[in-house]
PDB file of C-alpha atoms in Angstrom:
ATOM      1  CA  MET A   1       0.000   0.000   0.000  1.00  0.00           C
ATOM      2  CA  VAL A   2       1.348   3.434  -0.966  1.00  0.00           C
ATOM      3  CA  LYS A   3       0.653   6.345   1.364  1.00  0.00           C
ATOM      4  CA  GLN A   4       0.971   9.938   0.190  1.00  0.00           C
ATOM      5  CA  ALA A   5       1.338  13.225   2.023  1.00  0.00           C
ATOM      6  CA  VAL A   6       2.202  16.778   1.020  1.00  0.00           C
ATOM      7  CA  ILE A   7       4.812  18.429   3.230  1.00  0.00           C
ATOM      8  CA  ARG A   8       7.156  21.407   3.294  1.00  0.00           C
ATOM      9  CA  LEU A   9      10.673  21.343   4.736  1.00  0.00           C
ATOM     10  CA  ASN A  10      11.706  24.965   5.289  1.00  0.00           C
ATOM     11  CA  ASN A  11      15.270  24.609   6.562  1.00  0.00           C
ATOM     12  CA  PRO A  12      18.259  22.236   6.641  1.00  0.00           C
ATOM     13  CA  GLU A  13      17.417  21.093  10.172  1.00  0.00           C
ATOM     14  CA  ALA A  14      13.955  19.973   9.035  1.00  0.00           C
ATOM     15  CA  VAL A  15      15.504  18.153   6.061  1.00  0.00           C
ATOM     16  CA  GLN A  16      17.968  16.394   8.360  1.00  0.00           C
ATOM     17  CA  GLU A  17      15.186  15.332  10.744  1.00  0.00           C
ATOM     18  CA  PHE A  18      13.096  14.053   7.819  1.00  0.00           C
ATOM     19  CA  VAL A  19      15.967  12.096   6.210  1.00  0.00           C
ATOM     20  CA  LYS A  20      17.016  10.505   9.530  1.00  0.00           C
ATOM     21  CA  ALA A  21      13.436   9.318  10.093  1.00  0.00           C
ATOM     22  CA  ALA A  22      13.241   7.974   6.525  1.00  0.00           C
ATOM     23  CA  GLU A  23      16.533   6.090   6.974  1.00  0.00           C
ATOM     24  CA  LYS A  24      14.992   4.144   9.868  1.00  0.00           C
ATOM     25  CA  CYS A  25      12.263   2.767   7.590  1.00  0.00           C
ATOM     26  CA  SER A  26      12.853  -0.557   5.846  1.00  0.00           C
ATOM     27  CA  PHE A  27      10.726   0.390   2.827  1.00  0.00           C
ATOM     28  CA  ASP A  28      11.175   2.828  -0.070  1.00  0.00           C
ATOM     29  CA  ILE A  29      10.098   6.445   0.288  1.00  0.00           C
ATOM     30  CA  ASP A  30       9.996   8.838  -2.662  1.00  0.00           C
ATOM     31  CA  VAL A  31       9.878  12.630  -2.554  1.00  0.00           C
ATOM     32  CA  LYS A  32       8.315  14.235  -5.621  1.00  0.00           C
ATOM     33  CA  TYR A  33       8.249  17.816  -6.871  1.00  0.00           C
ATOM     34  CA  ASN A  34       6.743  18.359 -10.313  1.00  0.00           C
ATOM     35  CA  ARG A  35       8.572  15.749 -12.444  1.00  0.00           C
ATOM     36  CA  ILE A  36      11.537  15.346 -10.078  1.00  0.00           C
ATOM     37  CA  ILE A  37      11.646  12.246  -7.874  1.00  0.00           C
ATOM     38  CA  VAL A  38      14.338  11.720  -5.231  1.00  0.00           C
ATOM     39  CA  ASP A  39      14.973   9.090  -2.583  1.00  0.00           C
ATOM     40  CA  ALA A  40      13.814  10.338   0.827  1.00  0.00           C
ATOM     41  CA  LYS A  41      16.924   8.759   2.363  1.00  0.00           C
ATOM     42  CA  SER A  42      19.201  11.091   0.359  1.00  0.00           C
ATOM     43  CA  PHE A  43      20.039  14.263   2.263  1.00  0.00           C
ATOM     44  CA  LEU A  44      21.344  16.085  -0.819  1.00  0.00           C
ATOM     45  CA  GLY A  45      18.379  15.012  -2.933  1.00  0.00           C
ATOM     46  CA  VAL A  46      15.822  16.209  -0.407  1.00  0.00           C
ATOM     47  CA  MET A  47      17.845  19.350   0.326  1.00  0.00           C
ATOM     48  CA  GLY A  48      17.584  20.279  -3.358  1.00  0.00           C
ATOM     49  CA  LEU A  49      13.805  20.409  -2.970  1.00  0.00           C
ATOM     50  CA  CYS A  50      13.897  22.304   0.333  1.00  0.00           C
ATOM     51  CA  SER A  51      11.238  25.016   0.804  1.00  0.00           C
ATOM     52  CA  ASN A  52       8.998  23.680  -1.991  1.00  0.00           C
ATOM     53  CA  PRO A  53       5.838  21.772  -1.150  1.00  0.00           C
ATOM     54  CA  VAL A  54       6.639  18.150  -2.013  1.00  0.00           C
ATOM     55  CA  SER A  55       4.661  14.934  -2.207  1.00  0.00           C
ATOM     56  CA  VAL A  56       5.962  12.047  -0.112  1.00  0.00           C
ATOM     57  CA  CYS A  57       5.065   8.516  -1.240  1.00  0.00           C
ATOM     58  CA  SER A  58       5.891   5.809   1.288  1.00  0.00           C
ATOM     59  CA  HIS A  59       5.704   2.170   0.237  1.00  0.00           C
ATOM     60  CA  GLY A  60       5.114   0.791   3.728  1.00  0.00           C
ATOM     61  CA  GLU A  61       3.981   1.744   7.208  1.00  0.00           C
ATOM     62  CA  ASP A  62       5.874   3.155  10.162  1.00  0.00           C
ATOM     63  CA  SER A  63       4.038   5.022  12.907  1.00  0.00           C
ATOM     64  CA  ALA A  64       7.009   7.214  13.868  1.00  0.00           C
ATOM     65  CA  PHE A  65       7.531   8.287  10.252  1.00  0.00           C
ATOM     66  CA  GLU A  66       3.819   9.010   9.833  1.00  0.00           C
ATOM     67  CA  ARG A  67       3.898  11.275  12.913  1.00  0.00           C
ATOM     68  CA  LEU A  68       6.820  13.149  11.372  1.00  0.00           C
ATOM     69  CA  LEU A  69       4.858  13.613   8.147  1.00  0.00           C
ATOM     70  CA  GLU A  70       2.019  15.121  10.179  1.00  0.00           C
ATOM     71  CA  LYS A  71       4.474  17.560  11.748  1.00  0.00           C
ATOM     72  CA  PHE A  72       5.540  18.914   8.337  1.00  0.00           C
ATOM     73  CA  ALA A  73       2.171  18.518   6.595  1.00  0.00           C
ATOM     74  CA  ILE A  74       0.700  21.433   4.682  1.00  0.00           C
ATOM     75  CA  CYS A  75      -2.814  22.024   5.982  1.00  0.00           C
TER      76      CYS A  75
END
């Protein structure tokens, strides 16, 4: 099951927190902006999309990661 959320990471500290949480997940997580797709476990890839609203597609479930997505969610 693929779960999607739209988030915004406004600063390098938020990107670092997001990537560290993604690294703890055993499944794939993609970050999408327009036609660009990067691995959520790549600090440089996610940093390149910093400050844009991005779509996060997780291919698994992890309650801690889902709570983090809620923290950065765009309402």
